[in-house]
Amino acid sequence: MSRWISKKIILSVLKILPYVLLGLTPVVWFVGKGNTIINGIDTNFPLEPVVWFLRRFHVWNNIANGGSDFSSSIAGVFFHLIQVVPYELGLGLQGSQIFSLVF
């Protein structure tokens, strides 16, 4: 009976393994690149994760000109929480970005 259970577990793991490996693709991007991060207009990765996270709790953005409506920013709380937690735990920007991309 236990042998059948072990075989069943191994088969389940083998079915999931390709998806796990594909999910870890972002880690491969950073291998051998030093302390590099991926950033640009469409990646939207914050260089100051704590500031970006705290800014999501306000519905008015006073950064440019006289300010603008920022009420849609509340939706980004969860997304930026995933970036700020590893950063605050000491992983740095690259570690935070890797965690964010894999998550």
mmCIF file of C-alpha atoms in Angstrom:
data_model
loop_
_atom_site.group_PDB
_atom_site.id
_atom_site.type_symbol
_atom_site.label_atom_id
_atom_site.label_comp_id
_atom_site.label_asym_id
_atom_site.label_seq_id
_atom_site.Cartn_x
_atom_site.Cartn_y
_atom_site.Cartn_z
ATOM 1 C CA MET A 1 0.000 0.000 0.000
ATOM 2 C CA SER A 2 2.723 2.498 0.927
ATOM 3 C CA ARG A 3 4.601 1.665 -2.268
ATOM 4 C CA TRP A 4 1.509 2.557 -4.296
ATOM 5 C CA ILE A 5 1.194 5.858 -2.409
ATOM 6 C CA SER A 6 4.858 6.666 -3.045
ATOM 7 C CA LYS A 7 4.473 5.930 -6.754
ATOM 8 C CA LYS A 8 1.347 8.093 -6.886
ATOM 9 C CA ILE A 9 3.177 10.980 -5.194
ATOM 10 C CA ILE A 10 6.143 10.672 -7.561
ATOM 11 C CA LEU A 11 3.833 10.735 -10.591
ATOM 12 C CA SER A 12 2.051 13.802 -9.224
ATOM 13 C CA VAL A 13 5.360 15.588 -8.697
ATOM 14 C CA LEU A 14 6.537 14.684 -12.201
ATOM 15 C CA LYS A 15 3.343 16.147 -13.667
ATOM 16 C CA ILE A 16 3.848 19.435 -11.826
ATOM 17 C CA LEU A 17 7.631 19.700 -12.283
ATOM 18 C CA PRO A 18 7.603 21.214 -15.821
ATOM 19 C CA TYR A 19 5.298 24.011 -14.652
ATOM 20 C CA VAL A 20 7.484 24.721 -11.634
ATOM 21 C CA LEU A 21 10.580 24.893 -13.846
ATOM 22 C CA LEU A 22 8.828 27.255 -16.271
ATOM 23 C CA GLY A 23 7.774 29.391 -13.319
ATOM 24 C CA LEU A 24 11.417 29.743 -12.284
ATOM 25 C CA THR A 25 12.458 31.158 -15.680
ATOM 26 C CA PRO A 26 12.912 34.704 -14.276
ATOM 27 C CA VAL A 27 15.594 33.383 -11.913
ATOM 28 C CA VAL A 28 17.641 32.242 -14.928
ATOM 29 C CA TRP A 29 17.540 35.766 -16.392
ATOM 30 C CA PHE A 30 19.541 37.080 -13.436
ATOM 31 C CA VAL A 31 22.217 34.350 -13.244
ATOM 32 C CA GLY A 32 25.667 35.842 -13.789
ATOM 33 C CA LYS A 33 24.370 39.391 -14.216
ATOM 34 C CA GLY A 34 25.588 40.774 -10.875
ATOM 35 C CA ASN A 35 23.299 43.217 -9.122
ATOM 36 C CA THR A 36 21.209 44.018 -12.206
ATOM 37 C CA ILE A 37 17.455 44.538 -12.323
ATOM 38 C CA ILE A 38 15.028 44.678 -15.235
ATOM 39 C CA ASN A 39 13.388 48.073 -15.464
ATOM 40 C CA GLY A 40 11.727 50.255 -18.038
ATOM 41 C CA ILE A 41 8.450 51.896 -18.852
ATOM 42 C CA ASP A 42 6.370 48.736 -19.091
ATOM 43 C CA THR A 43 7.925 46.784 -16.200
ATOM 44 C CA ASN A 44 6.817 49.326 -13.587
ATOM 45 C CA PHE A 45 9.285 48.064 -10.983
ATOM 46 C CA PRO A 46 9.876 50.636 -8.223
ATOM 47 C CA LEU A 47 13.407 51.707 -7.335
ATOM 48 C CA GLU A 48 12.003 52.748 -3.948
ATOM 49 C CA PRO A 49 9.472 49.995 -3.134
ATOM 50 C CA VAL A 50 8.406 51.412 0.243
ATOM 51 C CA VAL A 51 7.576 54.842 -1.224
ATOM 52 C CA TRP A 52 5.608 53.282 -4.078
ATOM 53 C CA PHE A 53 3.713 51.031 -1.686
ATOM 54 C CA LEU A 54 2.777 53.842 0.697
ATOM 55 C CA ARG A 55 1.712 56.043 -2.217
ATOM 56 C CA ARG A 56 -0.972 53.466 -3.075
ATOM 57 C CA PHE A 57 -2.952 54.419 0.031
ATOM 58 C CA HIS A 58 -3.669 57.931 -1.258
ATOM 59 C CA VAL A 59 -6.266 58.837 -3.871
ATOM 60 C CA TRP A 60 -4.592 62.112 -4.859
ATOM 61 C CA ASN A 61 -1.148 62.214 -6.472
ATOM 62 C CA ASN A 62 0.624 65.534 -5.910
ATOM 63 C CA ILE A 63 3.851 64.532 -7.703
ATOM 64 C CA ALA A 64 3.278 66.281 -11.051
ATOM 65 C CA ASN A 65 1.852 69.784 -11.562
ATOM 66 C CA GLY A 66 -1.026 70.533 -9.189
ATOM 67 C CA GLY A 67 -1.819 66.879 -8.720
ATOM 68 C CA SER A 68 -4.134 64.349 -10.264
ATOM 69 C CA ASP A 69 -6.681 61.696 -9.410
ATOM 70 C CA PHE A 70 -4.936 58.565 -8.184
ATOM 71 C CA SER A 71 -7.955 56.631 -6.913
ATOM 72 C CA SER A 72 -7.121 53.653 -9.106
ATOM 73 C CA SER A 73 -3.874 53.232 -7.177
ATOM 74 C CA ILE A 74 -5.596 51.324 -4.378
ATOM 75 C CA ALA A 75 -5.781 48.328 -6.715
ATOM 76 C CA GLY A 76 -1.971 48.218 -6.742
ATOM 77 C CA VAL A 77 -1.638 47.626 -2.993
ATOM 78 C CA PHE A 78 -1.424 43.833 -3.330
ATOM 79 C CA PHE A 79 0.926 44.003 -6.317
ATOM 80 C CA HIS A 80 3.319 46.386 -4.589
ATOM 81 C CA LEU A 81 3.048 44.507 -1.295
ATOM 82 C CA ILE A 82 4.694 41.567 -3.063
ATOM 83 C CA GLN A 83 7.564 43.891 -3.973
ATOM 84 C CA VAL A 84 7.950 45.696 -0.653
ATOM 85 C CA VAL A 85 7.936 42.682 1.706
ATOM 86 C CA PRO A 86 11.104 41.021 0.327
ATOM 87 C CA TYR A 87 12.759 44.438 0.088
ATOM 88 C CA GLU A 88 12.028 45.144 3.749
ATOM 89 C CA LEU A 89 13.289 41.662 4.667
ATOM 90 C CA GLY A 90 16.675 42.673 3.250
ATOM 91 C CA LEU A 91 16.676 40.985 -0.164
ATOM 92 C CA GLY A 92 17.460 44.245 -1.961
ATOM 93 C CA LEU A 93 16.049 45.386 -5.277
ATOM 94 C CA GLN A 94 17.180 42.389 -7.310
ATOM 95 C CA GLY A 95 15.934 39.847 -4.773
ATOM 96 C CA SER A 96 12.674 41.717 -4.496
ATOM 97 C CA GLN A 97 12.247 41.724 -8.265
ATOM 98 C CA ILE A 98 13.026 38.017 -8.573
ATOM 99 C CA PHE A 99 10.488 37.245 -5.836
ATOM 100 C CA SER A 100 7.916 39.459 -7.540
ATOM 101 C CA LEU A 101 8.443 37.843 -10.948
ATOM 102 C CA VAL A 102 8.287 34.281 -9.616
ATOM 103 C CA PHE A 103 5.302 34.990 -7.371
#
